Short mmCIF file of C-alpha atoms in Angstrom, two decimals:
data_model
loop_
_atom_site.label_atom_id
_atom_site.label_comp_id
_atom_site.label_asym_id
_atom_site.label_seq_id
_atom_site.Cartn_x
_atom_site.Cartn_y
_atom_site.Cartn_z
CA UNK A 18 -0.06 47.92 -2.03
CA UNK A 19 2.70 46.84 -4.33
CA UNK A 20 5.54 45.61 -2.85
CA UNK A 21 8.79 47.35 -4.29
CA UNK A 22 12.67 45.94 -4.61
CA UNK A 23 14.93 47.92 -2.55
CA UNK A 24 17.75 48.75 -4.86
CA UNK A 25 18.84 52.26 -5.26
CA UNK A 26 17.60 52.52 -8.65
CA UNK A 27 13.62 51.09 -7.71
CA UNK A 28 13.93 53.97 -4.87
CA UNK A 29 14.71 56.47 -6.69
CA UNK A 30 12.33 55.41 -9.35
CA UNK A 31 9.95 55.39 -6.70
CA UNK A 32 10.63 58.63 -5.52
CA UNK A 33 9.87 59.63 -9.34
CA UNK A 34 6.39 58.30 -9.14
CA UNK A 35 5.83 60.36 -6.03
CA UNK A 36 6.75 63.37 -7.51
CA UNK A 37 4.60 62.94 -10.53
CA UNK A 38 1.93 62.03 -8.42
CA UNK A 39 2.16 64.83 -6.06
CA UNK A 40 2.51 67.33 -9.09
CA UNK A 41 -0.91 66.11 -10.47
CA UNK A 42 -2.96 65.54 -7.86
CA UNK A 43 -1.25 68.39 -4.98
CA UNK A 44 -4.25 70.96 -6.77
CA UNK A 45 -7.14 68.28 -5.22
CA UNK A 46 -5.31 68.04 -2.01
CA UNK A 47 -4.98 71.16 -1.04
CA UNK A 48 -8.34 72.38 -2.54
CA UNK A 49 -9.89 69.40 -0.28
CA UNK A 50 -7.96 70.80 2.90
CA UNK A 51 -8.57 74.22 2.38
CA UNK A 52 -12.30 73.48 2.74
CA UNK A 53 -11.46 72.26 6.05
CA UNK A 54 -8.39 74.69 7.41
CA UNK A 55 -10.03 77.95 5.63
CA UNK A 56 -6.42 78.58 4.87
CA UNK A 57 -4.94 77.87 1.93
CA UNK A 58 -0.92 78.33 3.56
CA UNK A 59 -2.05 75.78 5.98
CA UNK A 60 -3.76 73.56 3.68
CA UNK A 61 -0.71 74.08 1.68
CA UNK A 62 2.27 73.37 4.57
CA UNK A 63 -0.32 69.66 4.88
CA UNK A 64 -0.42 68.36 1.42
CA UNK A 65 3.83 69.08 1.82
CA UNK A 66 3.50 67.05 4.92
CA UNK A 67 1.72 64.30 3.01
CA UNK A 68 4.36 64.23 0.75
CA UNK A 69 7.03 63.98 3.37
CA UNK A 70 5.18 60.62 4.69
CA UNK A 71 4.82 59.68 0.94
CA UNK A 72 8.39 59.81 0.40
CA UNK A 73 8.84 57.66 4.22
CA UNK A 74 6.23 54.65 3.08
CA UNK A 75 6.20 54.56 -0.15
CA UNK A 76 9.78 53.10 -1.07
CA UNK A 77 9.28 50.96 2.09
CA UNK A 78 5.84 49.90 1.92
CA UNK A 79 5.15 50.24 -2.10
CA UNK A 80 2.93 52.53 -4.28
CA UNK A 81 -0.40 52.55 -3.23
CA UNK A 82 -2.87 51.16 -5.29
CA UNK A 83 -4.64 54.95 -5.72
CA UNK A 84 -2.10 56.85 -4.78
CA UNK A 85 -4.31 60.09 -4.80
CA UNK A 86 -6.19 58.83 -2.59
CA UNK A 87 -3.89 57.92 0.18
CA UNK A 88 -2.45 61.68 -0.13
CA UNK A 89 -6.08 62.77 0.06
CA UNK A 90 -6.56 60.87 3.31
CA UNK A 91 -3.36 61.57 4.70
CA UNK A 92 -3.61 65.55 4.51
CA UNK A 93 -6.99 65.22 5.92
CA UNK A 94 -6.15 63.44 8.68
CA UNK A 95 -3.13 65.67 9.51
CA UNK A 96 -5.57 68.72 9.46
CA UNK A 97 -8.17 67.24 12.04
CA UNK A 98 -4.78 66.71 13.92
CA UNK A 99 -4.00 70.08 13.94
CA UNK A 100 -7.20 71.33 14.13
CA UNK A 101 -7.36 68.61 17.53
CA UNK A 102 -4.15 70.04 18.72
CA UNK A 103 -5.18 73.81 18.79
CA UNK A 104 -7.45 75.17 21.24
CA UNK A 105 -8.59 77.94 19.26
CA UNK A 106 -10.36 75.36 16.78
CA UNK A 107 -11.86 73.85 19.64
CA UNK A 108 -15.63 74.65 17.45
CA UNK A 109 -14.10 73.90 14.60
CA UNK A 110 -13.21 70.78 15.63
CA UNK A 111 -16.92 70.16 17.20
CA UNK A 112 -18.39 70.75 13.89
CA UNK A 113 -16.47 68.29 12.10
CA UNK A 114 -16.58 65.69 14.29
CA UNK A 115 -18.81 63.48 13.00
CA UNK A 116 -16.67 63.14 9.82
CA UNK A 117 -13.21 62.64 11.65
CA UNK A 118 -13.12 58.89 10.52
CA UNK A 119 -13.82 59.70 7.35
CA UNK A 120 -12.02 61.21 4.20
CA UNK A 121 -14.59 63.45 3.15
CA UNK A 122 -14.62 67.18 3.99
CA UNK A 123 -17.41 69.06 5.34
CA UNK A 124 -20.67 69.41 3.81
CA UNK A 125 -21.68 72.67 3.37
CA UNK A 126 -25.42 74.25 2.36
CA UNK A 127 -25.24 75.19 -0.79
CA UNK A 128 -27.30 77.78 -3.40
CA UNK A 129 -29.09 76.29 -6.58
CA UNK A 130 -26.23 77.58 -8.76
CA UNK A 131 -23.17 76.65 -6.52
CA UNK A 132 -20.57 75.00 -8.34
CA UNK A 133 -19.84 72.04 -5.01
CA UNK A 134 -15.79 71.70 -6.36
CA UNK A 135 -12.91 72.74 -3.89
CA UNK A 136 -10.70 72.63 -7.12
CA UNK A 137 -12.91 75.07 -8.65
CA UNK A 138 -13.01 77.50 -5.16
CA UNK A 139 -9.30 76.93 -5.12
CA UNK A 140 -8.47 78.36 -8.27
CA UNK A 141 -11.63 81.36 -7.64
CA UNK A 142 -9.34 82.19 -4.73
CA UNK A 143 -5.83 82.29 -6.21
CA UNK A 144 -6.75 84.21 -8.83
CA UNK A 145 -8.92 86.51 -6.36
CA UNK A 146 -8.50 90.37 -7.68
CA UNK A 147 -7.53 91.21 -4.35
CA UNK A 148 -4.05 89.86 -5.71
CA UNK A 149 -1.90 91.68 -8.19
CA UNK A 150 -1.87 90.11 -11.52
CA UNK A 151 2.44 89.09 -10.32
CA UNK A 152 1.04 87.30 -7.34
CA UNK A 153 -2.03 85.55 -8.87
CA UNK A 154 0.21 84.12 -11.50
CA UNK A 155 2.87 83.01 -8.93
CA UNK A 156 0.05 81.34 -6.54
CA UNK A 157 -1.84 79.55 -9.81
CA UNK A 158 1.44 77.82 -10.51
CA UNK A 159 2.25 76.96 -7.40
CA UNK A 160 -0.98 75.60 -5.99
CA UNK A 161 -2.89 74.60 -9.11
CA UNK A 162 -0.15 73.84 -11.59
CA UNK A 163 2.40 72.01 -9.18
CA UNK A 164 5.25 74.02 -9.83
CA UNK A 165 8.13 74.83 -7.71
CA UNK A 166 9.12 78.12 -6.83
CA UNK A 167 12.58 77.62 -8.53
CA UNK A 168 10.42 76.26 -11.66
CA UNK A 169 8.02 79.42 -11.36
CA UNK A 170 10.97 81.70 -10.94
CA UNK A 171 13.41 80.07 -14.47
CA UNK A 172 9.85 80.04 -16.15
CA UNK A 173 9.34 84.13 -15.69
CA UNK A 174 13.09 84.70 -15.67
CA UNK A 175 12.74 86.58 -12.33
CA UNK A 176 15.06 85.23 -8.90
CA UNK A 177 13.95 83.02 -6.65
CA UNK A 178 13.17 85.24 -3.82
CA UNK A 179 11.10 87.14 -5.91
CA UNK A 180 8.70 84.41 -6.58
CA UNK A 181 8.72 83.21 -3.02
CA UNK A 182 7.84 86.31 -1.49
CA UNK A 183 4.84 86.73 -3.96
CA UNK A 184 3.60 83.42 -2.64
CA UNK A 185 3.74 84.27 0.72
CA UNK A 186 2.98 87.88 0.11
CA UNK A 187 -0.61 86.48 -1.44
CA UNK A 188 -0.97 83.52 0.83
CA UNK A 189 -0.74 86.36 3.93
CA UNK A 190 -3.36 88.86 1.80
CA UNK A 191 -5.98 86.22 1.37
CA UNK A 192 -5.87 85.52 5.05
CA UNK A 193 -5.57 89.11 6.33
CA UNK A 194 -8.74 90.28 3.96
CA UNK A 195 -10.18 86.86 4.85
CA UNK A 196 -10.81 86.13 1.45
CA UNK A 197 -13.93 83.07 1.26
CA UNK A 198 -13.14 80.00 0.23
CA UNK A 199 -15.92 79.70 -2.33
CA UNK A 200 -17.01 80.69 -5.67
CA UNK A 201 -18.98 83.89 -5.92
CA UNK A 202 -22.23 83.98 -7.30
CA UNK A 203 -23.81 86.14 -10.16
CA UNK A 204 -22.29 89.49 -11.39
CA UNK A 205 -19.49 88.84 -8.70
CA UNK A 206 -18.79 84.95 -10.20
CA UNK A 207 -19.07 86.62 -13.81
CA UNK A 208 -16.21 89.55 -12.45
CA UNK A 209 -14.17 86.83 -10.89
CA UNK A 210 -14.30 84.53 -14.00
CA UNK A 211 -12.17 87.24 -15.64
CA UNK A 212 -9.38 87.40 -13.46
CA UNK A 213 -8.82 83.67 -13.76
CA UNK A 214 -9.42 83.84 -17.30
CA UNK A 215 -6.84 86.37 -17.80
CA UNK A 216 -3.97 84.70 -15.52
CA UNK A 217 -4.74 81.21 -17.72
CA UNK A 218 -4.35 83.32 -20.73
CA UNK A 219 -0.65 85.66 -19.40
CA UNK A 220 0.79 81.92 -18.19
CA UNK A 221 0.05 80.49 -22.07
CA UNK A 222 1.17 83.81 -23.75
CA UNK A 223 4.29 83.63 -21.17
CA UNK A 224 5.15 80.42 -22.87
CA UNK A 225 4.16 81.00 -26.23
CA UNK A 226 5.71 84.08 -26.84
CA UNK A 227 8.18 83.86 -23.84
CA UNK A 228 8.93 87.99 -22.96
CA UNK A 229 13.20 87.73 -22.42
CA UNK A 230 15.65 85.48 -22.61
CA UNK A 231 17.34 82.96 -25.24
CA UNK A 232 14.36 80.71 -26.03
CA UNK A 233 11.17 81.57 -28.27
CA UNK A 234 8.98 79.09 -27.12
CA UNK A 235 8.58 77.65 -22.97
CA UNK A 236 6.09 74.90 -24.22
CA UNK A 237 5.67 73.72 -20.07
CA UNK A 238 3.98 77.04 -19.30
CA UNK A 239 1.74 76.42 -22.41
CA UNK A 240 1.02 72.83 -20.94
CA UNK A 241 0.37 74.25 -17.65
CA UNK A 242 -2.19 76.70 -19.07
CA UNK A 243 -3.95 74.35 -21.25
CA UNK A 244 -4.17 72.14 -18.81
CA UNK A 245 -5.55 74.18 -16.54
CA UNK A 246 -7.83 75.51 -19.02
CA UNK A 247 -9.17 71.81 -19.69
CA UNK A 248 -10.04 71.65 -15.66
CA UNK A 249 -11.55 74.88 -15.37
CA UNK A 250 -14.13 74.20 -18.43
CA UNK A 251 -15.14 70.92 -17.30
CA UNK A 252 -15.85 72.48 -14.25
CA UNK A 253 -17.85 75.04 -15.86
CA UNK A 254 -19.43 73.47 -18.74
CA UNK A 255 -22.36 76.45 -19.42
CA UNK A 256 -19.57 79.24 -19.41
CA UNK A 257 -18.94 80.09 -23.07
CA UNK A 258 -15.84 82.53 -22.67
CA UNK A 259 -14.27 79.33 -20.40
CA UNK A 260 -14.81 77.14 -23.37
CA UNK A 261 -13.49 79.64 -26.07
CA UNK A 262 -10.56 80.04 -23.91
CA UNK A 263 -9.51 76.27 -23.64
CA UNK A 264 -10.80 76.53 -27.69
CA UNK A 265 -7.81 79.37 -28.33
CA UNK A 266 -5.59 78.04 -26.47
CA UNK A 267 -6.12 74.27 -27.83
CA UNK A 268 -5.92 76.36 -31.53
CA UNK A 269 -2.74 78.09 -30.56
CA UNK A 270 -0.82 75.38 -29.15
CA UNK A 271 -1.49 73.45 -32.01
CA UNK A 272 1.04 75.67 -34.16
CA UNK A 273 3.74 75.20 -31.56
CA UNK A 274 6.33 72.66 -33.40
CA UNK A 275 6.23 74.90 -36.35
CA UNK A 276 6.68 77.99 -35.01
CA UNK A 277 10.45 78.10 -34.42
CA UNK A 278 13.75 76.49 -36.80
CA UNK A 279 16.38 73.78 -36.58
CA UNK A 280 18.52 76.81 -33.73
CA UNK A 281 15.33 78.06 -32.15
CA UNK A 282 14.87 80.99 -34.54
CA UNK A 283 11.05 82.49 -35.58
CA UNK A 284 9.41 80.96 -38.43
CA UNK A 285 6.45 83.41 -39.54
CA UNK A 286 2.79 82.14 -39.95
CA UNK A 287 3.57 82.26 -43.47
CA UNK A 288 6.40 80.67 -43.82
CA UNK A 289 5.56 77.45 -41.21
CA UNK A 290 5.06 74.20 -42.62
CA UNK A 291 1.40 73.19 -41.75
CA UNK A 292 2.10 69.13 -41.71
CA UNK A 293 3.72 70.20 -38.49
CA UNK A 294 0.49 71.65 -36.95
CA UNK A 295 -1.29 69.35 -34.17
CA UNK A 296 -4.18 67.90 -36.27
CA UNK A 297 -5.66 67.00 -32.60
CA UNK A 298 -5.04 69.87 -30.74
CA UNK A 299 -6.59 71.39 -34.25
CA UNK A 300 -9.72 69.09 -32.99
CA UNK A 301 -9.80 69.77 -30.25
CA UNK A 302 -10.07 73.42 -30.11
CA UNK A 303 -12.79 73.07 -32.84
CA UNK A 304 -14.59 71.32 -30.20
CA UNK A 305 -14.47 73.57 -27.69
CA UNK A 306 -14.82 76.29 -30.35
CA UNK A 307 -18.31 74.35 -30.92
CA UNK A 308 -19.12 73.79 -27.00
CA UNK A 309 -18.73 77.98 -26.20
CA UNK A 310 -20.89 78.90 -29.41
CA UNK A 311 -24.00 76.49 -28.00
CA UNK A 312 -23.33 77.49 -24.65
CA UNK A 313 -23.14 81.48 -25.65
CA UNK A 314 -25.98 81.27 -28.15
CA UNK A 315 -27.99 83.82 -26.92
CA UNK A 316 -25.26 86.21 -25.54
CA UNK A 317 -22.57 88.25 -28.50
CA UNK A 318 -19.48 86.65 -28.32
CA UNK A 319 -16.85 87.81 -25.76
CA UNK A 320 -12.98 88.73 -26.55
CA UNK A 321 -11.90 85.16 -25.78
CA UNK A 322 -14.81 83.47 -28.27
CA UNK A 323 -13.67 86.53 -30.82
CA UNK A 324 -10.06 85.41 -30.74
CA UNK A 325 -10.47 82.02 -30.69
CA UNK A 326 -12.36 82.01 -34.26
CA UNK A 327 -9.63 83.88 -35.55
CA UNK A 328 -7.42 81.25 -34.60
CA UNK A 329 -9.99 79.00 -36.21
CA UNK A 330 -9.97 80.41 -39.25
CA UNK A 331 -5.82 80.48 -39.54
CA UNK A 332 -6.12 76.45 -38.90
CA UNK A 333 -8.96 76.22 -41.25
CA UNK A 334 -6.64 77.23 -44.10
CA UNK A 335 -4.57 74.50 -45.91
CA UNK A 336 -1.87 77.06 -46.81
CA UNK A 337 -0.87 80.55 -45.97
CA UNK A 338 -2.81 81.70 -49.18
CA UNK A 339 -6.15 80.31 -48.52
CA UNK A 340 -6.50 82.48 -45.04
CA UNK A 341 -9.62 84.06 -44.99
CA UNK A 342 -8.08 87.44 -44.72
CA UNK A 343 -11.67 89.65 -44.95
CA UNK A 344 -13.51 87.16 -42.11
CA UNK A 345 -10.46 88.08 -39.81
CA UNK A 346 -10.33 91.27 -39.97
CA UNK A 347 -13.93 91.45 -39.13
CA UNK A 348 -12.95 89.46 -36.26
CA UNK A 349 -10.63 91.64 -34.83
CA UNK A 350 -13.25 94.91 -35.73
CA UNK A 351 -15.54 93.00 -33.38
CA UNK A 352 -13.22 92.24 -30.70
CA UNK A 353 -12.10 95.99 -31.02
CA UNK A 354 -15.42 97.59 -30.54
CA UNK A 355 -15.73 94.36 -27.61
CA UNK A 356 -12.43 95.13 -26.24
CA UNK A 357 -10.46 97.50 -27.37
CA UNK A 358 -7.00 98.30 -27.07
CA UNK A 359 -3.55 98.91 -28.91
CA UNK A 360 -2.70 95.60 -29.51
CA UNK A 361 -5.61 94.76 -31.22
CA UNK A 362 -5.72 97.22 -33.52
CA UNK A 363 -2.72 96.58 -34.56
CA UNK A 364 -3.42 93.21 -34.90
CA UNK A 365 -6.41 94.68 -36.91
CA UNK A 366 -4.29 96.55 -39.54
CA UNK A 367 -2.17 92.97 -40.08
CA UNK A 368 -4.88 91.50 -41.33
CA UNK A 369 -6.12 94.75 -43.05
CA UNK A 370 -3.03 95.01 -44.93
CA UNK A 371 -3.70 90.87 -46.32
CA UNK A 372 -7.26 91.05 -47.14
CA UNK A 373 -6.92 95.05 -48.63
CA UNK A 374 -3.06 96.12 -48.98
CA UNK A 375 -0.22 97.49 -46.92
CA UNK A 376 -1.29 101.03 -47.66
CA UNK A 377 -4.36 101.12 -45.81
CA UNK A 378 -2.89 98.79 -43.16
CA UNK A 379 0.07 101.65 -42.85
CA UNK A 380 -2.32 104.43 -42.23
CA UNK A 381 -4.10 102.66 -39.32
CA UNK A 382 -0.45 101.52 -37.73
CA UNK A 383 0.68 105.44 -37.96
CA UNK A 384 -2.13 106.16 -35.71
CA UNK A 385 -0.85 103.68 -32.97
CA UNK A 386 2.79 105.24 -33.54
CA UNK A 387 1.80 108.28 -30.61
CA UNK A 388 0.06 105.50 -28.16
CA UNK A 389 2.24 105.75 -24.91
CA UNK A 390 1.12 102.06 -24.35
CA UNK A 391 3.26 101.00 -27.27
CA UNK A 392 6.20 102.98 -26.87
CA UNK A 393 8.10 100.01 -25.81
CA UNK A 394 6.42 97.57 -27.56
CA UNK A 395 8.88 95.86 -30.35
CA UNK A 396 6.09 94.56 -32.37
CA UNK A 397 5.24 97.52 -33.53
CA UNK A 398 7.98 98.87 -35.38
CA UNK A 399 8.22 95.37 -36.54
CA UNK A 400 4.63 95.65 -38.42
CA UNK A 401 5.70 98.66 -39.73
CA UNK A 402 8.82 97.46 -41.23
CA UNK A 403 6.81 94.58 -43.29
CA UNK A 404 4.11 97.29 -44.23
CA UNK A 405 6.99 99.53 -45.31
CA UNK A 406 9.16 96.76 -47.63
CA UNK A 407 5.49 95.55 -49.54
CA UNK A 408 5.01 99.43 -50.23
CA UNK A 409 8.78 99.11 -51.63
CA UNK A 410 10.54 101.46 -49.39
CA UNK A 411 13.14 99.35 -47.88
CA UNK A 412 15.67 102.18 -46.14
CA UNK A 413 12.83 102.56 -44.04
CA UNK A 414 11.77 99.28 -43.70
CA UNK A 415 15.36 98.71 -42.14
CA UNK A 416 15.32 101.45 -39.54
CA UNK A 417 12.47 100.03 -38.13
CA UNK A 418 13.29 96.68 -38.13
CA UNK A 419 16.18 97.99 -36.11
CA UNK A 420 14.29 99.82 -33.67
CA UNK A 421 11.90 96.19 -33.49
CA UNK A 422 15.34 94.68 -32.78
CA UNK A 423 16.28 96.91 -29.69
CA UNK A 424 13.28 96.97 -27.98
CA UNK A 425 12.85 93.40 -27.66
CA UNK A 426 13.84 91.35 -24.79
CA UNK A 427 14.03 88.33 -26.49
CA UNK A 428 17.65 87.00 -28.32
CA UNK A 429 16.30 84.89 -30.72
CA UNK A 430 13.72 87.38 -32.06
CA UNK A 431 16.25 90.10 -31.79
CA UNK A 432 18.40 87.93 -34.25
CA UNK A 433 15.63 87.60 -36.56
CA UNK A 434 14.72 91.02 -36.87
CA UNK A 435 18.57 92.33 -37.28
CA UNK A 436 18.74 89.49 -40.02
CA UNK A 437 15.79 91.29 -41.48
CA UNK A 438 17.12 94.51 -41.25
CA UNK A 439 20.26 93.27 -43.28
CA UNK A 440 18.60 91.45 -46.02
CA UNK A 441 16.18 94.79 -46.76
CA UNK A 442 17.36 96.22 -50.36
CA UNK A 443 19.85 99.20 -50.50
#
């Protein structure tokens, strides 16, 4: 231990430290308890009660020298406690007990292809499909990401109460289905893998391409994701679609400073200045690009390998010009006919329209005009207004920049596209 001064301003600079601490390391804790408790509420309310006695110590007794650690041991040793104190884990408590003077949880028998992390069965379980997609989100945050429930809640732009009854709502279904605390093997692992895929992927789109309010950009939710991302594939290093994930992601991110202006307003792919872009996020994702093509090399690529070369091939180019136009439209063929929806056929028919014209591009967007999935979706009268100015008919070009501009939720984009709107020829 440290020993620290007790002005006000070392205490509350202490109390700093324990917050930072408890936000990075709360994910182990409670993934470590969890294994013990079988209840991840519990295991929760324990690793809050370490940080309670944290906050008591710490300013009087200094930082620990691995502060982890000592939350590590202290949750543990509050959960034998409990687990002492109530009579119904009376067995529990016998089959522990040889490990009550120790920190380390349990050992379990495990399969030839278990994956022996509690972080990993932690975030198996609060992305669990038994959850809706609201409530998985919520819980990842909370337990894996260290966010608060007022963070959670000014992040998605939803109240307070909202968020808190998600968590508890999910924290109540995993123990009323009795939900394992594990990760699943085989075809079940493989159908699991996609559900926390997919909430990694809504939490970095959240941020990236943040669905209401006055910002663009909520570049927190995009560190949360990517870091999360980072964990998750060097927990799983022979999963390909984990790596091309953290690869697109990584890829993405790296676009981030140059994405909005001086007030927060858009600034189109084409019009960013690429001395902005993260040359080491740029690395990075080439990296992991690199580590989900040998680990996938017998196996076609999935929708998150797909996407991530597209995003390859936009950081690949030295200027808006040089984009390999052809390569990503292919891309998005493949991920159509891999995974196909709406979205990325429209996404399709963007790069269509660079690599062959807006007329051709036009024709496949007029198809998507009639899907009820897009009805609402602002983006695509927005396509259509570009495809419609190239092919020189600006009157409509405006209308549907207009229609872009009422649909969307977002203030700064709905600036940009009535600025568009104004600025198309009479």
């Amino acid at each position: 231990m440290t020993p620290q001064p007790t002005s006000d301003s070392s205490d509350s600079a202490t109390e700093h430290a324990i917050e930072t601490v408890f936000r990075l390391e709360s994910p182990r804790v409670i993934a470590a308890v969890t294994r013990t408790v079988r209840d991840i509420g519990i295991a929760e309310e324990l690793a809050q009660d370490a940080l309670v006695a944290a906050l008591e110590q710490w300013p009087r007794d200094g930082v620990p020298d691995n502060p982890g650690a000592w939350l590590m041991a202290t949750a543990k040793h509050r959960a034998i406690d409990l687990i002492r104190r109530r009579e119904t884990y009376a067995r529990k408590l016998a089959e522990i007990g040889r490990s009550l003077d120790t920190t380390v949880p349990p050992v379990e028998p495990s399969a030839p292809d278990d994956i022996d992390d509690d972080l990993l069965r932690l975030v198996f379980t609060a992305c669990h499909p038994v959850l809706s997609a609201e409530a998985r989100i919520a819980l990842t945050l909370r337990l894996l990401g260290g966010l608060t429930t007022p963070e959670i809640a000014r992040a998605f732009l939803v109240p307070e109460a909202t968020v808190a009854q998600r968590i508890v709502r999910a924290k109540r279904t995993l123990a009323t289905k009795n939900v394992a605390f594990e990760v699943p093997y085989g075809p079940e692992r493989e159908a699991r893998l996609g559900s926390v895929l997919e909430v990694i992927y809504l939490i970095f789109n959240e941020g990236y391409a943040v669905t209401a309010g006055d910002d663009l950009l909520r570049p927190a939710l995009c560190e949360d994701a990517l870091r999360l991302a980072r964990v998750l594939s060097g927990l799983m290093p022979k999963e390909p679609e984990v790596h091309a994930l953290t690869a697109l992601l990584e890829l993405q991110a790296s676009r981030s400073a140059a994405r909005t202006g001086p007030t927060g307003e858009p600034v189109l792919l084409k019009d960013q200045n690429r001395s902005r872009w993260n040359r080491m996020l740029i690395a990075r994702g080439f990296t992991a690009l690199a580590r989900a093509e040998a680990a996938g090399a017998t196996t076609a690529p999935g929708p998150y390998a797909l996407q991530a070369a597209i995003a390859a091939c936009h950081a690949h180019a030295h200027a808006y010009e040089a984009t390999d136009w052809p390569r990503i439209a292919a891309l998005y063929a493949a991920l159509a006919a891999r995974s196909p929806s709406p979205v990325v056929e429209l996404n399709r028919a963007v790069a269509i329209s660079m690599s062959e014209g807006p007329a051709p591009a036009l024709r496949i967007i007029d198809t998507l005009t009639t899907d009820p999935s897009l009805k609402d979706y602002h983006l695509l009268p927005s396509v259509r207004g570009d495809l419609l100015l190239r092919l020189n008919r600006p009157k409509e070009a405006k209308a549907e920049f207009l229609k872009a501009a009422s649909l969307t939720h977002n203030e700064q984009e709905r600036h940009f596209l009535q600025t568009k709107a104004a600025n198309c020829p009479q």
